[in-house]
mmCIF file of C-alpha atoms in Angstrom:
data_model
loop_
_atom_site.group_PDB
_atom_site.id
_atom_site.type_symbol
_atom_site.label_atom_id
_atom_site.label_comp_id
_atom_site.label_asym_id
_atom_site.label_seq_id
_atom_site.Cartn_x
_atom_site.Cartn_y
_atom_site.Cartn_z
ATOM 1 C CA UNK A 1 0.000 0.000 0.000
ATOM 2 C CA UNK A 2 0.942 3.369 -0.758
ATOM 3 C CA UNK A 3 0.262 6.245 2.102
ATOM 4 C CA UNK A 4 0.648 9.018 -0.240
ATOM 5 C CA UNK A 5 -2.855 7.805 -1.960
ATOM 6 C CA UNK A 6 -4.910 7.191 1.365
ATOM 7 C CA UNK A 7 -7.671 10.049 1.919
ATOM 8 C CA UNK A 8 -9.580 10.916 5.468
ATOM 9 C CA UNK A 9 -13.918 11.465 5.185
ATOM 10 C CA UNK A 10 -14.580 12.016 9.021
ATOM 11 C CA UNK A 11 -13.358 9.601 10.791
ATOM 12 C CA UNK A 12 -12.570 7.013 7.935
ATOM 13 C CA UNK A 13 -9.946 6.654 6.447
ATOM 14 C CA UNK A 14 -9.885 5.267 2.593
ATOM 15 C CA UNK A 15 -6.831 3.674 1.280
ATOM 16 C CA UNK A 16 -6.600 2.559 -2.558
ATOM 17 C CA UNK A 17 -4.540 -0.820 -3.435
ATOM 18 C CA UNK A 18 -3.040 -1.704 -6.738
ATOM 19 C CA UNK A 19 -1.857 -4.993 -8.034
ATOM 20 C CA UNK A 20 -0.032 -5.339 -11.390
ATOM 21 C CA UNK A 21 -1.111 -8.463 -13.377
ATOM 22 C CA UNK A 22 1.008 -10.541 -14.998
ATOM 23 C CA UNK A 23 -0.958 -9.409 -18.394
ATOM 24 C CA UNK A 24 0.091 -5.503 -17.459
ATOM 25 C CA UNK A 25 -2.818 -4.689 -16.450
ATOM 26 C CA UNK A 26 -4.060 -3.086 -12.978
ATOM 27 C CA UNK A 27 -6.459 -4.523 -10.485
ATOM 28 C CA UNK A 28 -7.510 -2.589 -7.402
ATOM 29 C CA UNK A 29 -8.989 -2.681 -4.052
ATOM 30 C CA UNK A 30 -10.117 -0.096 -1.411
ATOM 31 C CA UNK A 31 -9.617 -0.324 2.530
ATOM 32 C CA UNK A 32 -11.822 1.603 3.928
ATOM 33 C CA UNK A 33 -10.980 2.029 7.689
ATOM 34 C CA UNK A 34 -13.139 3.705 10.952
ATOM 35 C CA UNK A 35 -11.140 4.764 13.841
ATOM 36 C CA UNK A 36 -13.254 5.716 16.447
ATOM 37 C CA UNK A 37 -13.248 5.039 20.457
ATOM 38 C CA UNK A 38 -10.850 2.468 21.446
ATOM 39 C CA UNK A 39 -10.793 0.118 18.515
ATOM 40 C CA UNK A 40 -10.774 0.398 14.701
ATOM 41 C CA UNK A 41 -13.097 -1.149 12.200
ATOM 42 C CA UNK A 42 -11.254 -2.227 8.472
ATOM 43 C CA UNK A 43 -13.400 -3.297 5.343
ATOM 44 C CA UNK A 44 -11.129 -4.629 2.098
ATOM 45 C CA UNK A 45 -13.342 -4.260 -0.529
ATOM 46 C CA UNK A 46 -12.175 -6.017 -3.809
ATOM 47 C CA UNK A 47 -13.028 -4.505 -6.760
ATOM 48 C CA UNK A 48 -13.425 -6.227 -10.902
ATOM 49 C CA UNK A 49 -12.714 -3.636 -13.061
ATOM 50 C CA UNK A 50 -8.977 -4.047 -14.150
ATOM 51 C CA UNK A 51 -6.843 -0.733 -15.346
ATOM 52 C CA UNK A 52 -4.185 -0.585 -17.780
ATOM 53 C CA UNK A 53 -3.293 2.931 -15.861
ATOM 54 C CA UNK A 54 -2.126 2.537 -12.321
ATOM 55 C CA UNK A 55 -3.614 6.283 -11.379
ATOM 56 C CA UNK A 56 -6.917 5.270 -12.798
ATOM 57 C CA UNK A 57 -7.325 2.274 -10.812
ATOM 58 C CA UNK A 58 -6.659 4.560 -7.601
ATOM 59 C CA UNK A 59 -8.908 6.856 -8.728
ATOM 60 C CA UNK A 60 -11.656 4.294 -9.008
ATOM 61 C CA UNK A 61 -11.085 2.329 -5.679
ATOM 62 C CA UNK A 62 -10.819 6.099 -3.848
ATOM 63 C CA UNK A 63 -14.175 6.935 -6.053
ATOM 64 C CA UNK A 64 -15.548 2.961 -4.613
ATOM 65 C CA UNK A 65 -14.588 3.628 -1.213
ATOM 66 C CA UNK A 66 -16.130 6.775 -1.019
ATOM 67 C CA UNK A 67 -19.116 5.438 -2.745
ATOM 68 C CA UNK A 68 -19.197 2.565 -0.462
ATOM 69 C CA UNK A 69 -19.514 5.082 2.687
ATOM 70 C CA UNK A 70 -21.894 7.059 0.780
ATOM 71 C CA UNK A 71 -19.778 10.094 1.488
ATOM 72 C CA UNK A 72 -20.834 13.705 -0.174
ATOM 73 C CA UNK A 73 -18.029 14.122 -1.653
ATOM 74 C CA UNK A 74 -17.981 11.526 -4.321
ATOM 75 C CA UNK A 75 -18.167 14.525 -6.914
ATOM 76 C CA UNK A 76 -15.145 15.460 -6.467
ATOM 77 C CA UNK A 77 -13.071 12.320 -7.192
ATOM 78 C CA UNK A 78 -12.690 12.648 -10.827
ATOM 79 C CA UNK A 79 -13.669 9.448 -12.437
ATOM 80 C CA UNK A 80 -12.037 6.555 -14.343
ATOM 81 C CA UNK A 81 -12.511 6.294 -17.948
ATOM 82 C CA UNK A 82 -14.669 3.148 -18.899
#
């Protein structure tokens, strides 16, 4: 995992993944963290869509994550290209 890539919403904190396939392509995943009180909660959501650009594939697990929370500021993630 990268740090530089991780955001904070509140109190979560959303962390892209990459992988690099064998075939060159990208595949991502989004942790999507909650500290709060004395513990912390941590959801790995995998995601399908495979990238052949490593920013778009953080862009799109950030844009997931976010999603996934159902955070306001989703618009301002810019999207992957499909």
């Amino acid at each position: 995992m990268n740090d530089k890539h991780h955001i904070t919403a509140g109190t979560y904190r959303i962390a892209p993944l990459t992988r690099r396939m064998a075939n060159g392509w990208y595949a991502c995943a989004v942790s999507v963290r909650c500290a709060s009180g004395a513990g912390s909660r941590d959801r790995l959501l995998r995601l399908t869509r495979l990238f052949q650009d490593p920013l778009a594939a953080i862009r799109y697990a950030t844009a997931e994550g976010l999603r996934w929370l159902g955070h306001p500021e989703i618009s301002r993630v810019p999207r992957a290209a499909h």
